[in-house]
Amino acid sequence: MSKLKVVNIKDVKGERREPPRMSWILISEKMVGSQNLSMGVNETYPGGMVPDHIHENEEEVMLFLAGRGMFITDDEQIPLEPGMAVYNPPGGKHRIVNTGDEVLRFV
């Protein structure tokens, strides 16, 4: 049986990515040994985006905490605002664009 693990974001070095954004991976196989789950915090700066990508086998859930943006798939464009949660099934190509003038922050 696994043991309880705690990670504090202040102890995790953020990764700067392009287009301009920062990611803090808090829960992953590398961080805690999780096998089927990961969790992190992303800050996408105004004019920035998380480019098109696909999670072949993983479900993904995002909770948007601050800022405004757009969740874009091949079929939909969903306006994002604080308090919204998005479920993306495995294999769904998507990108996230910051359309506002402040940081788009999500978990």
Short mmCIF file of C-alpha atoms in Angstrom, two decimals:
data_model
loop_
_atom_site.label_atom_id
_atom_site.label_comp_id
_atom_site.label_asym_id
_atom_site.label_seq_id
_atom_site.Cartn_x
_atom_site.Cartn_y
_atom_site.Cartn_z
CA MET A 1 0.00 0.00 0.00
CA SER A 2 1.22 3.52 -0.80
CA LYS A 3 1.82 6.04 1.91
CA LEU A 4 0.41 9.55 2.15
CA LYS A 5 2.53 12.23 0.46
CA VAL A 6 2.26 16.01 0.68
CA VAL A 7 3.73 18.52 -1.79
CA ASN A 8 3.74 22.29 -1.21
CA ILE A 9 3.90 24.47 -4.32
CA LYS A 10 6.48 26.70 -2.63
CA ASP A 11 8.86 23.71 -2.67
CA VAL A 12 8.42 23.03 -6.40
CA LYS A 13 10.45 24.86 -9.03
CA GLY A 14 8.18 26.21 -11.75
CA GLU A 15 8.97 25.40 -15.37
CA ARG A 16 8.87 28.28 -17.83
CA ARG A 17 7.45 27.11 -21.14
CA GLU A 18 6.80 28.64 -24.52
CA PRO A 19 4.47 30.24 -25.50
CA PRO A 20 4.91 32.18 -22.25
CA ARG A 21 3.56 30.27 -19.28
CA MET A 22 4.70 28.68 -16.03
CA SER A 23 3.84 25.21 -14.80
CA TRP A 24 4.30 23.65 -11.38
CA ILE A 25 3.87 19.86 -11.45
CA LEU A 26 2.88 18.87 -7.92
CA ILE A 27 1.64 15.30 -8.31
CA SER A 28 3.19 12.93 -10.85
CA GLU A 29 5.04 9.64 -11.03
CA LYS A 30 8.33 11.54 -10.68
CA MET A 31 7.17 13.64 -7.70
CA VAL A 32 5.24 11.11 -5.60
CA GLY A 33 5.13 7.84 -7.51
CA SER A 34 1.54 8.20 -8.74
CA GLN A 35 0.71 5.84 -11.59
CA ASN A 36 -2.57 7.07 -13.06
CA LEU A 37 -2.83 10.65 -11.88
CA SER A 38 -1.03 13.96 -12.16
CA MET A 39 -1.84 17.45 -10.95
CA GLY A 40 -0.24 20.82 -11.33
CA VAL A 41 -0.79 24.55 -11.52
CA ASN A 42 -0.46 26.49 -14.77
CA GLU A 43 -0.20 30.24 -15.26
CA THR A 44 -0.59 31.31 -18.89
CA TYR A 45 0.28 34.94 -19.50
CA PRO A 46 -1.78 37.41 -21.57
CA GLY A 47 -1.42 36.56 -25.25
CA GLY A 48 0.00 33.14 -24.36
CA MET A 49 -1.41 29.66 -24.74
CA VAL A 50 -1.00 25.98 -24.02
CA PRO A 51 -0.50 24.73 -27.62
CA ASP A 52 -2.49 21.94 -29.28
CA HIS A 53 -1.85 18.60 -27.62
CA ILE A 54 -3.50 15.24 -26.96
CA HIS A 55 -3.53 12.99 -23.90
CA GLU A 56 -3.88 9.61 -25.57
CA ASN A 57 -4.84 7.57 -22.51
CA GLU A 58 -5.51 10.07 -19.74
CA GLU A 59 -8.65 11.89 -18.75
CA GLU A 60 -8.01 15.52 -17.85
CA VAL A 61 -9.86 17.86 -15.52
CA MET A 62 -8.99 21.54 -15.20
CA LEU A 63 -10.32 24.07 -12.69
CA PHE A 64 -9.89 27.69 -13.77
CA LEU A 65 -9.11 30.03 -10.88
CA ALA A 66 -8.28 33.43 -12.42
CA GLY A 67 -8.27 35.23 -15.74
CA ARG A 68 -10.18 34.71 -18.97
CA GLY A 69 -9.48 32.36 -21.83
CA MET A 70 -10.74 29.94 -24.42
CA PHE A 71 -10.62 26.12 -24.36
CA ILE A 72 -10.44 25.09 -28.03
CA THR A 73 -11.04 21.65 -29.55
CA ASP A 74 -11.64 20.64 -33.15
CA ASP A 75 -15.38 21.02 -32.53
CA GLU A 76 -15.81 23.69 -29.84
CA GLN A 77 -14.57 26.97 -28.43
CA ILE A 78 -15.48 27.30 -24.76
CA PRO A 79 -15.04 30.68 -23.04
CA LEU A 80 -13.25 30.27 -19.71
CA GLU A 81 -13.68 32.25 -16.50
CA PRO A 82 -12.87 31.70 -12.83
CA GLY A 83 -14.90 28.90 -11.23
CA MET A 84 -15.27 26.80 -14.39
CA ALA A 85 -14.16 23.17 -14.54
CA VAL A 86 -13.52 21.38 -17.85
CA TYR A 87 -13.39 17.62 -18.38
CA ASN A 88 -11.49 16.48 -21.47
CA PRO A 89 -11.70 12.77 -22.39
CA PRO A 90 -8.70 10.73 -23.58
CA GLY A 91 -7.66 11.41 -27.16
CA GLY A 92 -9.24 14.86 -27.34
CA LYS A 93 -6.95 17.38 -29.05
CA HIS A 94 -7.17 20.76 -27.37
CA ARG A 95 -5.43 24.03 -26.60
CA ILE A 96 -5.98 26.74 -24.00
CA VAL A 97 -5.60 30.40 -24.96
CA ASN A 98 -5.39 33.36 -22.59
CA THR A 99 -7.76 35.92 -24.15
CA GLY A 100 -7.67 38.36 -21.24
CA ASP A 101 -5.31 40.97 -19.87
CA GLU A 102 -4.28 39.06 -16.73
CA VAL A 103 -2.77 35.66 -15.95
CA LEU A 104 -5.03 32.68 -16.74
CA ARG A 105 -4.46 30.41 -13.73
CA PHE A 106 -5.73 26.85 -13.52
CA VAL A 107 -5.18 23.54 -11.77
#
